[in-house]
């Protein structure tokens, strides 16, 4: 190749002319573009660099952001789009603000070791269910009640079905609301008797199937460029909060820890497990053992599973 035919290296990038997008991955932090430079084919791979780690740079970050646009707020949670450069039409930073935050939030978002634990039906009944009750009584579900009772985020609701088995669908706060391959919606149940997957029973199969269909239909209607086999529905166990909800994501969304084995349970698989479960209508997910991972700073580890582990080790000794 005769390099004299091309501009100097530093001036090549501004001459790139876009033809099409080849790929977008790594949680939409990396994009591969196909185009040309001086009428010759070229591929440009753009990837966002990591945030600075020095205290001085991070302290200056909030004030350096430009064109901060509020996407919504509910109780202590607020989320925004912002630009790190003078281009308001191309926000490049998604912000979530929790204010005022609690010690539980600090533990959740801090780097920590993880442990795999197995929760038996006995452990659930004796330790986990009382723990869930305490968390629900601490007022951590205020933001959920705000949505269900129509006080906040109603403009974002994509679908709503009222009644004893009603539910609604709206964007998850972690989605930028524009990148389809990062689609993340939330299905919130109106009923308050189902706290988690543990409360699902054989008698709920019909409701779960109906909800699955309606959530799919609502998503496709709102975003017609998507097809049903590009979506997956799952629930978390342990969930972040104890009110039953379903996550709806694009299959291309990079599977991080929140979609990993030991955290996410496919809704289709849950329905199938309930259908094949022995027993009558009251048999359900409270009757099986579930294995999942938790952080070493979480109360579930420090207050439940670590003491159980130490007691088991003492008995063996």
CSV table of C-alpha atoms in Angstrom, one decimal:
chain,number,residue,atom,x,y,z
A,1,UNK,CA,0.0,0.0,0.0
A,2,UNK,CA,1.3,3.4,-1.0
A,3,UNK,CA,0.9,5.4,2.2
A,4,UNK,CA,1.5,8.6,0.2
A,5,UNK,CA,-2.0,8.2,-1.2
A,6,UNK,CA,-3.5,8.5,2.3
A,7,UNK,CA,-3.5,11.5,4.7
A,8,UNK,CA,-1.3,11.5,7.7
A,9,UNK,CA,-2.4,9.1,10.5
A,10,UNK,CA,-3.7,11.7,12.8
A,11,UNK,CA,-6.0,13.2,10.2
A,12,UNK,CA,-7.5,9.9,9.0
A,13,UNK,CA,-10.4,9.7,11.5
A,14,UNK,CA,-12.1,13.0,10.6
A,15,UNK,CA,-12.1,11.8,6.9
A,16,UNK,CA,-14.1,8.7,7.7
A,17,UNK,CA,-17.4,8.6,5.9
A,18,UNK,CA,-20.0,6.3,7.5
A,19,UNK,CA,-21.9,3.7,5.3
A,20,UNK,CA,-23.4,1.4,8.0
A,21,UNK,CA,-23.1,0.0,11.5
A,22,UNK,CA,-21.6,-3.5,11.5
A,23,UNK,CA,-22.0,-4.3,15.2
A,24,UNK,CA,-22.7,-2.8,18.6
A,25,UNK,CA,-21.8,-4.8,21.7
A,26,UNK,CA,-20.3,-4.7,25.2
A,27,UNK,CA,-23.4,-3.2,26.6
A,28,UNK,CA,-23.4,-0.6,23.7
A,29,UNK,CA,-20.1,0.7,24.9
A,30,UNK,CA,-18.4,-0.5,21.7
A,31,UNK,CA,-19.6,0.1,18.1
A,32,UNK,CA,-18.1,-1.1,14.8
A,33,UNK,CA,-18.7,1.1,11.8
A,34,UNK,CA,-18.1,0.4,8.1
A,35,UNK,CA,-17.4,3.3,5.7
A,36,UNK,CA,-14.6,4.7,3.6
A,37,UNK,CA,-11.7,7.1,3.7
A,38,UNK,CA,-10.6,8.6,0.4
A,39,UNK,CA,-13.0,6.3,-1.4
A,40,UNK,CA,-11.3,3.2,0.1
A,41,UNK,CA,-13.2,0.8,2.5
A,42,UNK,CA,-12.5,1.2,6.2
A,43,UNK,CA,-13.8,-0.1,9.5
A,44,UNK,CA,-13.8,2.2,12.5
A,45,UNK,CA,-14.2,0.6,16.0
A,46,UNK,CA,-15.2,3.1,18.7
A,47,UNK,CA,-15.2,2.2,22.3
A,48,UNK,CA,-15.8,4.3,25.3
A,49,UNK,CA,-12.8,4.6,27.6
A,50,UNK,CA,-12.9,3.8,31.3
A,51,UNK,CA,-13.8,6.6,33.8
A,52,UNK,CA,-10.8,8.2,35.5
A,53,UNK,CA,-9.9,6.7,38.9
A,54,UNK,CA,-8.2,9.6,40.6
A,55,UNK,CA,-10.1,11.3,43.4
A,56,UNK,CA,-9.4,14.7,41.8
A,57,UNK,CA,-10.9,13.8,38.4
A,58,UNK,CA,-13.9,12.0,39.9
A,59,UNK,CA,-14.6,15.0,42.3
A,60,UNK,CA,-14.8,17.2,39.2
A,61,UNK,CA,-17.0,14.9,37.2
A,62,UNK,CA,-20.4,16.1,38.3
A,63,UNK,CA,-19.6,19.7,37.5
A,64,UNK,CA,-18.1,18.8,34.2
A,65,UNK,CA,-21.2,17.2,32.8
A,66,UNK,CA,-23.1,19.2,30.2
A,67,UNK,CA,-26.8,19.2,29.1
A,68,UNK,CA,-28.1,17.1,32.0
A,69,UNK,CA,-31.6,16.0,31.1
A,70,UNK,CA,-34.0,14.4,33.7
A,71,UNK,CA,-35.6,11.2,32.6
A,72,UNK,CA,-37.7,10.7,35.7
A,73,UNK,CA,-37.8,10.5,39.5
A,74,UNK,CA,-39.6,8.4,42.1
A,75,UNK,CA,-39.1,8.6,45.8
A,76,UNK,CA,-35.3,8.6,46.4
A,77,UNK,CA,-34.5,7.5,42.8
A,78,UNK,CA,-33.7,9.8,39.9
A,79,UNK,CA,-32.2,9.2,36.5
A,80,UNK,CA,-30.7,11.4,33.8
A,81,UNK,CA,-28.9,11.6,30.5
A,82,UNK,CA,-25.9,13.9,30.2
A,83,UNK,CA,-23.1,14.8,27.8
A,84,UNK,CA,-19.4,14.9,28.6
A,85,UNK,CA,-18.9,17.1,25.5
A,86,UNK,CA,-20.7,20.1,23.9
A,87,UNK,CA,-23.1,17.9,22.0
A,88,UNK,CA,-26.6,17.9,23.6
A,89,UNK,CA,-28.1,15.9,20.8
A,90,UNK,CA,-25.7,13.0,21.6
A,91,UNK,CA,-25.8,12.3,25.4
A,92,UNK,CA,-23.1,9.8,26.2
A,93,UNK,CA,-23.6,9.2,30.0
A,94,UNK,CA,-26.6,7.7,31.8
A,95,UNK,CA,-26.8,8.8,35.4
A,96,UNK,CA,-28.8,7.2,38.3
A,97,UNK,CA,-29.0,9.2,41.5
A,98,UNK,CA,-30.1,7.6,44.8
A,99,UNK,CA,-30.7,10.4,47.3
A,100,UNK,CA,-30.7,10.0,50.2
A,101,UNK,CA,-29.2,6.6,50.0
A,102,UNK,CA,-29.1,4.0,52.8
A,103,UNK,CA,-26.4,1.6,54.1
A,104,UNK,CA,-28.1,-1.1,52.1
A,105,UNK,CA,-27.5,0.8,48.9
A,106,UNK,CA,-23.9,1.3,49.8
A,107,UNK,CA,-23.4,-2.4,50.4
A,108,UNK,CA,-25.2,-3.3,47.2
A,109,UNK,CA,-23.1,-1.1,45.0
A,110,UNK,CA,-19.7,-1.7,46.7
A,111,UNK,CA,-17.2,-4.1,45.3
A,112,UNK,CA,-17.3,-7.2,47.4
A,113,UNK,CA,-16.7,-11.0,47.3
A,114,UNK,CA,-19.5,-13.3,46.3
A,115,UNK,CA,-20.7,-16.6,47.7
A,116,UNK,CA,-22.9,-19.4,46.2
A,117,UNK,CA,-25.6,-20.5,48.7
A,118,UNK,CA,-28.4,-23.0,48.6
A,119,UNK,CA,-31.6,-22.0,50.1
A,120,UNK,CA,-33.7,-25.0,51.2
A,121,UNK,CA,-37.4,-24.8,51.8
A,122,UNK,CA,-36.6,-25.0,55.5
A,123,UNK,CA,-34.1,-22.1,55.3
A,124,UNK,CA,-36.6,-20.0,53.4
A,125,UNK,CA,-39.4,-20.6,55.9
A,126,UNK,CA,-37.3,-20.1,59.0
A,127,UNK,CA,-34.9,-17.3,57.9
A,128,UNK,CA,-35.5,-15.8,54.5
A,129,UNK,CA,-39.3,-15.2,54.7
A,130,UNK,CA,-38.9,-13.3,58.0
A,131,UNK,CA,-36.1,-11.3,56.5
A,132,UNK,CA,-38.3,-10.4,53.5
A,133,UNK,CA,-41.0,-9.3,55.9
A,134,UNK,CA,-38.6,-6.9,57.7
A,135,UNK,CA,-37.5,-5.4,54.5
A,136,UNK,CA,-41.0,-4.8,53.3
A,137,UNK,CA,-41.9,-3.1,56.6
A,138,UNK,CA,-38.9,-0.7,56.3
A,139,UNK,CA,-40.6,1.4,53.6
A,140,UNK,CA,-38.4,0.3,50.7
A,141,UNK,CA,-41.4,-0.3,48.4
A,142,UNK,CA,-42.7,3.3,48.5
A,143,UNK,CA,-41.5,3.9,44.9
A,144,UNK,CA,-43.4,0.8,43.8
A,145,UNK,CA,-46.6,1.9,45.5
A,146,UNK,CA,-46.2,5.3,43.9
A,147,UNK,CA,-46.2,3.7,40.4
A,148,UNK,CA,-49.0,1.2,41.1
A,149,UNK,CA,-51.2,3.8,42.8
A,150,UNK,CA,-50.8,6.3,39.9
A,151,UNK,CA,-48.7,9.0,41.7
A,152,UNK,CA,-45.6,8.8,39.6
A,153,UNK,CA,-44.2,7.7,36.3
A,154,UNK,CA,-47.7,7.3,34.7
A,155,UNK,CA,-46.5,8.9,31.5
A,156,UNK,CA,-44.0,6.1,31.1
A,157,UNK,CA,-46.5,3.2,31.5
A,158,UNK,CA,-46.6,1.2,28.2
A,159,UNK,CA,-49.4,-1.2,29.3
A,160,UNK,CA,-51.6,-1.5,32.3
A,161,UNK,CA,-54.1,-4.1,33.3
A,162,UNK,CA,-56.1,-3.4,36.5
A,163,UNK,CA,-57.8,-5.8,38.8
A,164,UNK,CA,-56.8,-8.5,41.3
A,165,UNK,CA,-54.3,-10.0,38.9
A,166,UNK,CA,-53.4,-6.7,37.2
A,167,UNK,CA,-49.9,-5.5,36.2
A,168,UNK,CA,-48.2,-2.7,34.3
A,169,UNK,CA,-45.1,-2.4,32.1
A,170,UNK,CA,-42.7,0.6,32.0
A,171,UNK,CA,-39.0,1.2,31.1
A,172,UNK,CA,-36.4,0.1,33.7
A,173,UNK,CA,-34.4,3.0,35.1
A,174,UNK,CA,-31.2,1.3,33.7
A,175,UNK,CA,-32.3,1.7,30.0
A,176,UNK,CA,-31.5,4.9,28.1
A,177,UNK,CA,-34.9,4.5,26.3
A,178,UNK,CA,-33.5,4.7,22.8
A,179,UNK,CA,-31.1,1.8,22.2
A,180,UNK,CA,-33.2,-1.2,21.2
A,181,UNK,CA,-30.5,-3.8,21.7
A,182,UNK,CA,-30.2,-2.5,25.3
A,183,UNK,CA,-34.0,-2.6,25.8
A,184,UNK,CA,-34.9,-3.2,29.5
A,185,UNK,CA,-38.5,-3.0,30.7
A,186,UNK,CA,-40.1,-3.8,34.0
A,187,UNK,CA,-43.4,-5.6,34.6
A,188,UNK,CA,-44.8,-4.6,38.0
A,189,UNK,CA,-47.6,-6.6,39.6
A,190,UNK,CA,-50.5,-4.8,41.2
A,191,UNK,CA,-51.2,-7.6,43.7
A,192,UNK,CA,-49.2,-7.4,46.9
A,193,UNK,CA,-49.4,-11.0,48.1
A,194,UNK,CA,-46.6,-12.2,45.8
A,195,UNK,CA,-43.3,-11.0,47.1
A,196,UNK,CA,-40.9,-13.1,45.0
A,197,UNK,CA,-40.7,-16.3,42.9
A,198,UNK,CA,-41.0,-18.2,46.2
A,199,UNK,CA,-44.7,-17.2,46.4
A,200,UNK,CA,-45.6,-18.7,43.0
A,201,UNK,CA,-47.8,-21.8,43.0
A,202,UNK,CA,-49.4,-24.1,40.6
A,203,UNK,CA,-52.6,-22.2,40.9
A,204,UNK,CA,-50.8,-19.2,39.4
A,205,UNK,CA,-49.9,-20.9,36.1
A,206,UNK,CA,-52.8,-19.4,34.2
A,207,UNK,CA,-52.1,-15.9,35.4
A,208,UNK,CA,-48.4,-16.2,34.7
A,209,UNK,CA,-49.1,-17.3,31.1
A,210,UNK,CA,-51.6,-14.5,30.6
A,211,UNK,CA,-49.1,-12.0,31.9
A,212,UNK,CA,-46.3,-13.4,29.8
A,213,UNK,CA,-48.4,-13.0,26.6
A,214,UNK,CA,-49.6,-9.5,27.5
A,215,UNK,CA,-46.2,-8.2,28.3
A,216,UNK,CA,-44.9,-9.5,25.0
A,217,UNK,CA,-47.8,-8.0,23.1
A,218,UNK,CA,-47.4,-4.6,24.8
A,219,UNK,CA,-43.6,-4.5,24.1
A,220,UNK,CA,-44.0,-5.4,20.4
A,221,UNK,CA,-46.8,-2.9,20.0
A,222,UNK,CA,-44.7,-0.1,21.5
A,223,UNK,CA,-41.5,-1.1,19.6
A,224,UNK,CA,-42.7,-2.7,16.3
A,225,UNK,CA,-39.2,-3.0,15.1
A,226,UNK,CA,-38.8,-5.9,17.6
A,227,UNK,CA,-40.0,-9.5,17.2
A,228,UNK,CA,-41.1,-11.8,20.0
A,229,UNK,CA,-38.1,-14.1,19.7
A,230,UNK,CA,-35.8,-11.1,20.3
A,231,UNK,CA,-37.1,-10.7,23.9
A,232,UNK,CA,-36.6,-12.6,27.1
A,233,UNK,CA,-38.4,-12.4,30.4
A,234,UNK,CA,-36.9,-13.3,33.7
A,235,UNK,CA,-37.1,-12.7,37.4
A,236,UNK,CA,-34.4,-12.3,40.0
A,237,UNK,CA,-33.8,-14.4,43.1
A,238,UNK,CA,-32.8,-12.9,45.3
A,239,UNK,CA,-34.5,-9.7,44.0
A,240,UNK,CA,-33.5,-6.2,44.9
A,241,UNK,CA,-36.9,-5.6,46.4
A,242,UNK,CA,-39.6,-7.9,47.6
A,243,UNK,CA,-42.5,-7.2,45.3
A,244,UNK,CA,-42.9,-9.6,42.4
A,245,UNK,CA,-41.7,-8.1,39.1
A,246,UNK,CA,-40.5,-9.3,35.7
A,247,UNK,CA,-37.6,-8.1,33.7
A,248,UNK,CA,-38.0,-7.8,29.9
A,249,UNK,CA,-34.8,-7.4,27.9
A,250,UNK,CA,-33.5,-7.7,24.4
A,251,UNK,CA,-31.7,-11.0,23.8
A,252,UNK,CA,-28.7,-9.0,22.5
A,253,UNK,CA,-28.3,-7.1,25.8
A,254,UNK,CA,-25.0,-8.2,27.2
A,255,UNK,CA,-25.6,-10.7,30.0
A,256,UNK,CA,-23.8,-9.4,33.0
A,257,UNK,CA,-24.2,-10.5,36.6
A,258,UNK,CA,-27.9,-9.6,36.7
A,259,UNK,CA,-28.7,-12.2,34.0
A,260,UNK,CA,-26.2,-14.8,35.2
A,261,UNK,CA,-26.9,-18.3,36.6
A,262,UNK,CA,-27.5,-17.9,40.3
A,263,UNK,CA,-29.4,-14.6,39.8
A,264,UNK,CA,-31.9,-14.8,36.9
A,265,UNK,CA,-34.7,-17.3,36.5
A,266,UNK,CA,-36.4,-17.4,33.1
A,267,UNK,CA,-40.2,-16.9,33.3
A,268,UNK,CA,-40.8,-19.6,30.8
A,269,UNK,CA,-38.7,-22.1,32.9
A,270,UNK,CA,-40.6,-21.1,36.1
A,271,UNK,CA,-43.9,-21.8,34.4
A,272,UNK,CA,-42.7,-25.1,33.1
A,273,UNK,CA,-41.3,-26.1,36.5
A,274,UNK,CA,-44.7,-25.4,38.1
A,275,UNK,CA,-46.5,-27.4,35.4
A,276,UNK,CA,-44.4,-30.4,36.1
A,277,UNK,CA,-44.4,-30.1,39.8
A,278,UNK,CA,-46.2,-32.8,41.8
A,279,UNK,CA,-49.0,-31.9,44.1
A,280,UNK,CA,-52.2,-29.8,44.1
A,281,UNK,CA,-52.7,-26.1,43.4
A,282,UNK,CA,-50.9,-25.0,46.6
A,283,UNK,CA,-47.7,-26.7,45.7
A,284,UNK,CA,-45.1,-24.2,44.4
A,285,UNK,CA,-41.7,-22.7,44.4
A,286,UNK,CA,-41.5,-22.5,48.2
A,287,UNK,CA,-41.2,-26.3,48.2
A,288,UNK,CA,-37.9,-26.5,46.2
A,289,UNK,CA,-34.3,-25.6,47.0
A,290,UNK,CA,-32.8,-22.6,45.1
A,291,UNK,CA,-29.1,-22.0,44.6
A,292,UNK,CA,-27.9,-18.4,44.0
A,293,UNK,CA,-25.0,-16.0,44.7
A,294,UNK,CA,-25.0,-13.1,47.2
A,295,UNK,CA,-22.4,-10.5,48.2
A,296,UNK,CA,-20.4,-11.0,51.3
A,297,UNK,CA,-21.5,-7.5,52.5
A,298,UNK,CA,-25.2,-8.3,52.2
A,299,UNK,CA,-27.3,-9.0,55.2
A,300,UNK,CA,-28.4,-12.3,53.7
A,301,UNK,CA,-24.8,-13.5,54.0
A,302,UNK,CA,-23.8,-11.9,57.3
A,303,UNK,CA,-27.0,-12.5,59.1
A,304,UNK,CA,-28.3,-15.8,57.6
A,305,UNK,CA,-26.0,-17.9,55.5
A,306,UNK,CA,-22.7,-17.2,57.3
A,307,UNK,CA,-24.1,-18.2,60.7
A,308,UNK,CA,-25.6,-21.3,59.1
A,309,UNK,CA,-22.3,-22.2,57.6
A,310,UNK,CA,-20.4,-21.6,60.9
A,311,UNK,CA,-23.0,-23.7,62.8
A,312,UNK,CA,-22.7,-26.5,60.2
A,313,UNK,CA,-18.9,-26.4,60.5
A,314,UNK,CA,-19.0,-26.5,64.3
A,315,UNK,CA,-21.3,-29.6,64.2
A,316,UNK,CA,-18.8,-31.4,61.9
A,317,UNK,CA,-15.9,-30.5,64.2
